[in-house]
GROMACS .gro file of C-alpha atoms in nm:
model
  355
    1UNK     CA    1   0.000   0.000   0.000
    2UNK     CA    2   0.095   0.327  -0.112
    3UNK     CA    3   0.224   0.554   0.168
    4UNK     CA    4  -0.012   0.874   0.230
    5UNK     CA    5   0.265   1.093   0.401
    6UNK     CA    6   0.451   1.307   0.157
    7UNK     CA    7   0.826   1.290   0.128
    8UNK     CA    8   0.908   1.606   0.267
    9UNK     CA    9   0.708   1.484   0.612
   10UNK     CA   10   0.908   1.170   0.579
   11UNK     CA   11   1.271   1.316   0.553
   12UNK     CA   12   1.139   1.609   0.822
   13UNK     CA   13   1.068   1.297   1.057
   14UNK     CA   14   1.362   1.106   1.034
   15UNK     CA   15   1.609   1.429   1.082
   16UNK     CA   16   1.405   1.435   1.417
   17UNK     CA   17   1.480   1.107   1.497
   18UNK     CA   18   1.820   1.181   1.432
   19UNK     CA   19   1.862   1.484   1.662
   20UNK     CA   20   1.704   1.277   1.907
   21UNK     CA   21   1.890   0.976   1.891
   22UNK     CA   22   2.171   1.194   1.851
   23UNK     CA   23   2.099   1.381   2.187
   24UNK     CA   24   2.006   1.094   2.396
   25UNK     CA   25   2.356   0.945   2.283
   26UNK     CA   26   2.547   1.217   2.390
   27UNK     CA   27   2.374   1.301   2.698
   28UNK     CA   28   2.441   0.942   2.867
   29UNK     CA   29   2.800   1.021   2.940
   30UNK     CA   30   2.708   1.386   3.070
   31UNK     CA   31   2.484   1.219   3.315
   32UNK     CA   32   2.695   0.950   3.373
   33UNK     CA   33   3.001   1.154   3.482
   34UNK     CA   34   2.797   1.380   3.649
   35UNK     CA   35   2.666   1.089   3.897
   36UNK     CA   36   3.042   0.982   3.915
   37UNK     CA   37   3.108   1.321   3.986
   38UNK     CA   38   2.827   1.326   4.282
   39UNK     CA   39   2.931   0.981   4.393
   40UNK     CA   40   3.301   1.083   4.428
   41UNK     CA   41   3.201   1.415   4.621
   42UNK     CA   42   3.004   1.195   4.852
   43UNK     CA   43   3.268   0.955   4.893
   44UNK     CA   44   3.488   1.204   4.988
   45UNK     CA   45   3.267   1.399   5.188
   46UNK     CA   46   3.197   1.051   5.390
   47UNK     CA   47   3.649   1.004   5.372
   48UNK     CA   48   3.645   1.353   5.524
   49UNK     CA   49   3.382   1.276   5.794
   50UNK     CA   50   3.527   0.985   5.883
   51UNK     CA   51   3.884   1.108   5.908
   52UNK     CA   52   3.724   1.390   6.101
   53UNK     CA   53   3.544   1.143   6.315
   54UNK     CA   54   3.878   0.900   6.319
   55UNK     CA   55   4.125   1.218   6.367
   56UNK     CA   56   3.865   1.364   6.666
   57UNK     CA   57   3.847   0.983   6.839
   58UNK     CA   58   4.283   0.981   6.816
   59UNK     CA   59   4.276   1.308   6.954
   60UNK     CA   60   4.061   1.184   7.255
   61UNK     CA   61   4.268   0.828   7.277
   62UNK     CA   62   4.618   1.086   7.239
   63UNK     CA   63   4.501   1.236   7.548
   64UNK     CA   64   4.359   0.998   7.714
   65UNK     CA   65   4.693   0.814   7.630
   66UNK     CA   66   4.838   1.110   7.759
   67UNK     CA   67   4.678   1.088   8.076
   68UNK     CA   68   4.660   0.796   8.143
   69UNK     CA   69   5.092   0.795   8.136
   70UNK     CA   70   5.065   1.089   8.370
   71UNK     CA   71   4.883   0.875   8.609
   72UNK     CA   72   5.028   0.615   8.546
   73UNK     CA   73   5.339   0.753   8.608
   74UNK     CA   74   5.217   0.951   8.929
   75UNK     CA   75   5.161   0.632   9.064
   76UNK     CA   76   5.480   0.463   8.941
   77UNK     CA   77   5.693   0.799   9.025
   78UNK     CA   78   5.493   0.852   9.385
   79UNK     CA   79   5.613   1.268   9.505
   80UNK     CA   80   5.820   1.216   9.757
   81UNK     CA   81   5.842   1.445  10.054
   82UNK     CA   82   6.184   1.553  10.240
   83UNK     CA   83   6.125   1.644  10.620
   84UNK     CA   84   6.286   1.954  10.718
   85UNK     CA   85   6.612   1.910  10.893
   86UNK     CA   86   6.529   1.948  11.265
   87UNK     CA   87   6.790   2.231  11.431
   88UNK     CA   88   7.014   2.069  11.726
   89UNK     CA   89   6.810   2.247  11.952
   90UNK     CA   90   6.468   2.110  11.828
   91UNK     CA   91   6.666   1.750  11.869
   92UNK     CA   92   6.779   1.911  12.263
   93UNK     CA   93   6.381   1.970  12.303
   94UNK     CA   94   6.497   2.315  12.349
   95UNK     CA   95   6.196   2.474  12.196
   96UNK     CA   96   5.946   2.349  12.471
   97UNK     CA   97   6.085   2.581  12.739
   98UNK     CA   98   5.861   2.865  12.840
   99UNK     CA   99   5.969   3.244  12.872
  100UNK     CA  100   5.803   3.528  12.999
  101UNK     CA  101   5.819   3.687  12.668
  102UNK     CA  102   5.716   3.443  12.487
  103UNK     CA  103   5.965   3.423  12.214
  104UNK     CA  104   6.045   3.167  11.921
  105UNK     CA  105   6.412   3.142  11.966
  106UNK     CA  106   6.483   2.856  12.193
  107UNK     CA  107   6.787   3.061  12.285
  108UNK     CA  108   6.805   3.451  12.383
  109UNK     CA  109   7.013   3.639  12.644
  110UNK     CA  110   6.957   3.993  12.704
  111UNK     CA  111   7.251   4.170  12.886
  112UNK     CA  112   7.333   4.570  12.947
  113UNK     CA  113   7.660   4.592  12.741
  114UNK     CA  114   7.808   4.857  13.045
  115UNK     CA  115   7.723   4.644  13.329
  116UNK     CA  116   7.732   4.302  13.205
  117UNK     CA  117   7.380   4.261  13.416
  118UNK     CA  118   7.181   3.984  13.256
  119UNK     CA  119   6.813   4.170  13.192
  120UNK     CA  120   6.658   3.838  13.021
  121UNK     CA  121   6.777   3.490  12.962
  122UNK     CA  122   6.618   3.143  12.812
  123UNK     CA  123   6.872   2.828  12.739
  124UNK     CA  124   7.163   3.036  12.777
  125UNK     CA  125   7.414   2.772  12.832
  126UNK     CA  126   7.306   2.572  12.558
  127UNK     CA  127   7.594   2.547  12.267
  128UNK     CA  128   7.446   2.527  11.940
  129UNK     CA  129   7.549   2.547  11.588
  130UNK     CA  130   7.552   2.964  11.501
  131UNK     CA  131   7.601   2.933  11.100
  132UNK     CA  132   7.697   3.288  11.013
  133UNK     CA  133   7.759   3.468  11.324
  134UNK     CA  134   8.053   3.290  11.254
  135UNK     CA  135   8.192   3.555  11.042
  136UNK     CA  136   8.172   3.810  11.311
  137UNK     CA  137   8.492   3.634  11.422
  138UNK     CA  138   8.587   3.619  11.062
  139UNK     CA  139   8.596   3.997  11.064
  140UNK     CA  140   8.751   4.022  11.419
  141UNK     CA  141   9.049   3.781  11.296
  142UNK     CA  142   9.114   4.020  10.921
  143UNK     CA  143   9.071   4.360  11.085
  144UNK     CA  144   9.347   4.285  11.347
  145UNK     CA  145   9.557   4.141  11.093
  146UNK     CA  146   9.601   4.505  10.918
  147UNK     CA  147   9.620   4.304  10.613
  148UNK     CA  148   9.600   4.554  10.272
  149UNK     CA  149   9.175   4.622  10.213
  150UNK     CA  150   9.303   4.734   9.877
  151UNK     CA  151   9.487   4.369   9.784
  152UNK     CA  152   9.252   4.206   9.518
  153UNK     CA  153   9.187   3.885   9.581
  154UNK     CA  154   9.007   3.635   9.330
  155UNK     CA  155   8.727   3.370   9.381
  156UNK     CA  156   8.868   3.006   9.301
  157UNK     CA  157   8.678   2.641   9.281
  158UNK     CA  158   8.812   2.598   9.650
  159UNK     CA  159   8.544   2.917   9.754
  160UNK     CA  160   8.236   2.690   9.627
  161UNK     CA  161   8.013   2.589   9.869
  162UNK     CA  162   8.046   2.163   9.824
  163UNK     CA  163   7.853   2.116  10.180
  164UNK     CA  164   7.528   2.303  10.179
  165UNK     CA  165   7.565   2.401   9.801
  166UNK     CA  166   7.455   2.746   9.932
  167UNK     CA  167   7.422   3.002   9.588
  168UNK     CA  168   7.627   3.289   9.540
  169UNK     CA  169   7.654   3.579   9.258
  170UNK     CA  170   8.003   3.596   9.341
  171UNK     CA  171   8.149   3.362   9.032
  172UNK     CA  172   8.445   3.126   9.029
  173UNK     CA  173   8.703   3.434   8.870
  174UNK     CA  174   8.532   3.675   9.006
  175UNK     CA  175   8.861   3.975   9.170
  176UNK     CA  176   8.721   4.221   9.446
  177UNK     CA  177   8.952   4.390   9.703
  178UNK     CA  178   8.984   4.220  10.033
  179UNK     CA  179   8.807   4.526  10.189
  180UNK     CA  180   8.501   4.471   9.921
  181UNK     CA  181   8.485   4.083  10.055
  182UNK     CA  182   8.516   4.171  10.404
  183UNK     CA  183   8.215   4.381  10.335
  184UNK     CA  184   7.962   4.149  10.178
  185UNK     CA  185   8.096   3.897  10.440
  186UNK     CA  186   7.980   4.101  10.678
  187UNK     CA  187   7.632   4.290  10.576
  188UNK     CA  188   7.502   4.041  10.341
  189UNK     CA  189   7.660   3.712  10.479
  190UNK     CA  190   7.860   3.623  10.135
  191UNK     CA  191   7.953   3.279  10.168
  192UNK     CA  192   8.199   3.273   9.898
  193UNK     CA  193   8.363   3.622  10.037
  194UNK     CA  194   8.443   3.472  10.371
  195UNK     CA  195   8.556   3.178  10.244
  196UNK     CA  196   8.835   3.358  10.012
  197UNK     CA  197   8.919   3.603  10.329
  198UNK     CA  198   9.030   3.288  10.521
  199UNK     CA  199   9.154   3.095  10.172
  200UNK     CA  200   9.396   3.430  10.099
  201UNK     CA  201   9.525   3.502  10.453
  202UNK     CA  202   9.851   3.452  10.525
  203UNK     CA  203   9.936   3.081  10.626
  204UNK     CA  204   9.626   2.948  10.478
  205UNK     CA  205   9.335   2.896  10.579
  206UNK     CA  206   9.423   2.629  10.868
  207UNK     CA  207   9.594   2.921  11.015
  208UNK     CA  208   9.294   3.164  10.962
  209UNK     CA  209   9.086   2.935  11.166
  210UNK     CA  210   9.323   2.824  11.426
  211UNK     CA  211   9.355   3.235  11.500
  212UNK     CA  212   8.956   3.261  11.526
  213UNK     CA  213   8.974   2.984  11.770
  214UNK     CA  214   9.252   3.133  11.937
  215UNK     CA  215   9.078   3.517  11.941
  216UNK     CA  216   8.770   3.285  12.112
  217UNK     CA  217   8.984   3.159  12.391
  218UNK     CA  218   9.125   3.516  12.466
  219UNK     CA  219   8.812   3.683  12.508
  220UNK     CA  220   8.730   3.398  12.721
  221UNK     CA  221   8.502   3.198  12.506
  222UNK     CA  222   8.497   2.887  12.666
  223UNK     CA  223   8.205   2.675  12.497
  224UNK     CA  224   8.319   2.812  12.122
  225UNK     CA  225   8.461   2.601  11.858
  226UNK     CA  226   8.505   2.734  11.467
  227UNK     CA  227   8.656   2.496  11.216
  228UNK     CA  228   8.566   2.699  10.927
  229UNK     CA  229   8.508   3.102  10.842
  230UNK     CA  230   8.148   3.088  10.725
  231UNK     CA  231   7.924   2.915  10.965
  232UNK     CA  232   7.827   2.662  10.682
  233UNK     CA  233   7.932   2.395  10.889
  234UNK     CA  234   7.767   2.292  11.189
  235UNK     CA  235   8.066   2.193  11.408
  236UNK     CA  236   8.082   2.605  11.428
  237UNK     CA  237   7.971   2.611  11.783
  238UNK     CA  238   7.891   2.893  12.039
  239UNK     CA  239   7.653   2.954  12.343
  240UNK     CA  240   7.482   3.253  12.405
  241UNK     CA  241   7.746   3.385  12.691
  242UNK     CA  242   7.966   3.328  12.441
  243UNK     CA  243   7.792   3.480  12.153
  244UNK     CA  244   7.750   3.837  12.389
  245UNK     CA  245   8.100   3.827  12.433
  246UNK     CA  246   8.185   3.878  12.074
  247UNK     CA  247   7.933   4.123  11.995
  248UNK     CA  248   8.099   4.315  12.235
  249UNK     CA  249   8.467   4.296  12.135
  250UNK     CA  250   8.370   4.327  11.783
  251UNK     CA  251   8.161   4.631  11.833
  252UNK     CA  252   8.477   4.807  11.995
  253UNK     CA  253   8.608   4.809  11.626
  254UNK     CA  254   8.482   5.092  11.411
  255UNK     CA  255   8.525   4.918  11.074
  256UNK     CA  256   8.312   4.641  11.196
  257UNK     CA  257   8.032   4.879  11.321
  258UNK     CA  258   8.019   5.046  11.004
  259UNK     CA  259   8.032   4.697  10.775
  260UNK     CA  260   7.786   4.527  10.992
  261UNK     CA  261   7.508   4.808  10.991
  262UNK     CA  262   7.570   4.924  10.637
  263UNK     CA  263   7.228   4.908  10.468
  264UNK     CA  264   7.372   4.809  10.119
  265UNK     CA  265   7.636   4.776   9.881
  266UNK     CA  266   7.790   4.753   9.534
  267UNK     CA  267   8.063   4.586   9.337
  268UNK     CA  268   8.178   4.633   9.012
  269UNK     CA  269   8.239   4.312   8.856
  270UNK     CA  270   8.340   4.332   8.507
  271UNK     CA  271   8.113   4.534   8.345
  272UNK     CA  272   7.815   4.479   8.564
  273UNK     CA  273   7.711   4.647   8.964
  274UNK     CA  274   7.604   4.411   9.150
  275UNK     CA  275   7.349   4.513   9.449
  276UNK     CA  276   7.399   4.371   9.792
  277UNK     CA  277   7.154   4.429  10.083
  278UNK     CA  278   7.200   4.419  10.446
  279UNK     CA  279   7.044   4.047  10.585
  280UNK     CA  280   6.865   4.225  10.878
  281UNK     CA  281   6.599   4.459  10.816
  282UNK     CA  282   6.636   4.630  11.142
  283UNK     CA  283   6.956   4.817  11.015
  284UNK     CA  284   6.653   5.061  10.817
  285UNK     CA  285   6.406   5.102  11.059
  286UNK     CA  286   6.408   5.419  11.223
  287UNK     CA  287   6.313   5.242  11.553
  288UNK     CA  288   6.626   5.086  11.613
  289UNK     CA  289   6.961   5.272  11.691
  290UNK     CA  290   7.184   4.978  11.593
  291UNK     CA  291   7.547   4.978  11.697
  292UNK     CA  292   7.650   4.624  11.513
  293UNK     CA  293   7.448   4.353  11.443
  294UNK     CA  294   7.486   3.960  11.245
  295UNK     CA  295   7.233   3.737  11.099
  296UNK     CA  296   7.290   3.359  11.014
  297UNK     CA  297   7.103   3.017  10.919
  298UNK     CA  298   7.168   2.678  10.864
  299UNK     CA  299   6.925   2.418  10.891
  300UNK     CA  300   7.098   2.280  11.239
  301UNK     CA  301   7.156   2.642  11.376
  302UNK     CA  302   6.791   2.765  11.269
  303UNK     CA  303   6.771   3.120  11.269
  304UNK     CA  304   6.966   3.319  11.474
  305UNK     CA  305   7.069   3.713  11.506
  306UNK     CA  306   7.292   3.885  11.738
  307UNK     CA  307   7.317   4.255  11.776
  308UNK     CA  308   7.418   4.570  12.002
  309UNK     CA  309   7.116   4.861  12.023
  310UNK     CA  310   7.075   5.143  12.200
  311UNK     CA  311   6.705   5.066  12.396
  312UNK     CA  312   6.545   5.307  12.618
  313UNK     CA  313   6.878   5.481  12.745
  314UNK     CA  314   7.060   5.157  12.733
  315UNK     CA  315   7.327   4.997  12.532
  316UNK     CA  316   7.213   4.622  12.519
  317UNK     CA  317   7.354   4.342  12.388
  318UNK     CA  318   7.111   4.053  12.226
  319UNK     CA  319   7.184   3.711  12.122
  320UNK     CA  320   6.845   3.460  11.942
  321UNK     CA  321   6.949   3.146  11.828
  322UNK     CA  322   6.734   2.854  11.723
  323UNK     CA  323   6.442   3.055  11.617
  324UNK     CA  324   6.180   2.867  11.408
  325UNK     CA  325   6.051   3.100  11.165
  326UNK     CA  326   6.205   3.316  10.878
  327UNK     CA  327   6.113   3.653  11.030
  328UNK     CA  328   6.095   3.508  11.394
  329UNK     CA  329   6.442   3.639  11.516
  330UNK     CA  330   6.345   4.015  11.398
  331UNK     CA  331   6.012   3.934  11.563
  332UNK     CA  332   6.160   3.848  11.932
  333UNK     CA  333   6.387   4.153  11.880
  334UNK     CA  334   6.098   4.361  11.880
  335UNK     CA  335   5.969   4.174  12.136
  336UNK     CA  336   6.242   4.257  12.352
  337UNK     CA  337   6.268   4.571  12.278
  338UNK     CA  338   5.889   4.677  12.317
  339UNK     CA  339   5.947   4.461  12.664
  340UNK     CA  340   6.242   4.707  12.754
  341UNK     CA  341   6.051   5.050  12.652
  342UNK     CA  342   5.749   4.988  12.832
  343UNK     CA  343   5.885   4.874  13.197
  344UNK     CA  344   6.036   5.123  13.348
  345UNK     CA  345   6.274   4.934  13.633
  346UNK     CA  346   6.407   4.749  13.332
  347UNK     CA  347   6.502   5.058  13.138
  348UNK     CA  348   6.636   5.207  13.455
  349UNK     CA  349   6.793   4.901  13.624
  350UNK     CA  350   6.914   4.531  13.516
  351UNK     CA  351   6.655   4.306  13.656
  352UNK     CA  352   6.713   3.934  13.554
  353UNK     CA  353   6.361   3.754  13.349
  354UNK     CA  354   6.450   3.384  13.350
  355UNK     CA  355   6.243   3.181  13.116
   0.00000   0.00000   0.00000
């Protein structure tokens, strides 16, 4: 049978089909690659989330890790805790005695410098390690020596501090004059500077010390013993009678007044000043008229402090050792001398307080 569309219809409808076929074709692998396209960016959204997710969960197992290690090794490296050196006095149950003053040293003996009348005592004849009022003997033994102040003398290994590993700022080569070193020995209780006084004297330093000990038993210091200059070592020995005798021979020597009380000091050492400050804080009040005065501390000595001040009309002479506190020895200073100002037969006459 005859067709009854036209040719022109016919060829119109096949370019159609064509075009269409031809679009169809082509548009598969557009549609294709596009889902690849979505499937990858899902895939690595979902690599992302999970690494996120996986990254987040090592982070907490890191630190959980991390903790765990620190507890761990809190409980294989336990803290351990290092008593406090008792002071020999604390072993001699010194600190249970009772004074009228209530003080913290276990030690003190209050005498009028002019009379040699005993206004308070507590312990007095106990001997005790007195750390660094050793070097008020150290400065009694140079200053009669007459020995050059303006000799420089240098710091070696042998001025190190190998016992209590104390600090200094005074360096190994460090060169000050022997009247610089006397100084800091003196007001600010440089280890290292009394040390090299006694190292640099002549004879050595066996002969240094066998003069301090000599000087002790002159002045009739009967329960003193020094084996070294700077009161590191305990086997430095002194009782308070003892103690009150020094203060008293030493303050008869200007230098040593002026030294002891100085409120600071500095040194030129190479191209830095170094700033030293006076161990007692008394020397600067304007409540105390202090004629000479020494600090020390070691563990075994506990704190101690000896001075000379002038106290209600009278020259006094005060010795704390074994106090337990940092600031305790300034404390029963001002004890003692708030004790002196405000009862008047004390500040008039020498009236013994035993403890």
């Amino acid at each position: 049978m005859p067709s009854t569309e036209s040719p022109a219809l016919n060829r119109l409808l096949q370019i159609v089909a064509i075009f269409t076929c031809t679009v169809t074709l082509c548009a598969m692998p557009a549609h294709a690659a596009q889902r690849k396209k979505v499937e990858i960016q899902k895939t690595n959204a979902a690599s992302k989330v999970a690494k996120r997710s996986s990254g987040e969960k090592s982070v907490r197992v890191a630190r959980t890790s991390k903790t765990a290690v620190s507890a761990k090794s809190r409980v294989r490296v336990p803290v351990t805790i290092i008593p406090a050196i008792p002071s020999f006095g604390e072993l001699a149950g010194l600190h249970g005695a009772p004074d009228a003053l209530a003080l913290k040293s276990s030690v003190a003996l209050v005498i009028d410098q002019d009379t040699r009348e005993v206004l308070f005592s507590k312990n007095e004849q106990a001997v005790l390690p007195i750390a660094s009022l050793t070097k008020l003997m150290t400065g009694v033994v140079v200053n009669e020596a007459h020995l050059p102040m303006d000799e420089e003398i240098t710091i070696t290994q042998d001025d190190v501090d190998t016992e209590k590993r104390s600090r200094s700022r005074l360096t190994v080569g460090t060169s000050l004059s022997r009247g610089e070193l006397l100084h800091l020995a003196l007001m600010s209780s440089e280890n290292r500077a009394a040390h090299a006084l006694g190292r640099t004297y002549p004879g050595g330093m066996n002969t240094f010390v066998a003069l301090m000990n000599a000087k002790a038993k002159a002045l009739g210091m009967k329960d003193t013993r020094y084996v070294e200059p700077t009161g590191l070592s305990s086997n430095n020995q002194s009782s308070a009678h003892d103690l009150a005798t020094l203060v008293n021979a030493a303050y008869n020597e200007p230098t040593l007044r002026e030294l002891t009380t100085s409120p600071g000091y500095q040194v030129d050492v190479g191209s830095r000043t170094l700033q030293f400050n006076n161990t007692n804080r008394l020397v600067k009040n304007p409540d105390w008229d202090i004629g000479i005065q020494k600090t020390g501390f070691i563990n075994e000595a506990g704190q101690c402090l000896v001075l000379q001040a002038k106290i209600a009309g009278r020259k006094l002479i005060m010795v704390f050792l074994d106090s337990a506190g940092k600031l305790s020895r300034i404390g029963d200073a001002e004890r003692v001398r708030r004790w002196v100002e405000s009862t008047p037969h004390v500040a008039n006459n020498a009236t013994k307080v035993a403890g």
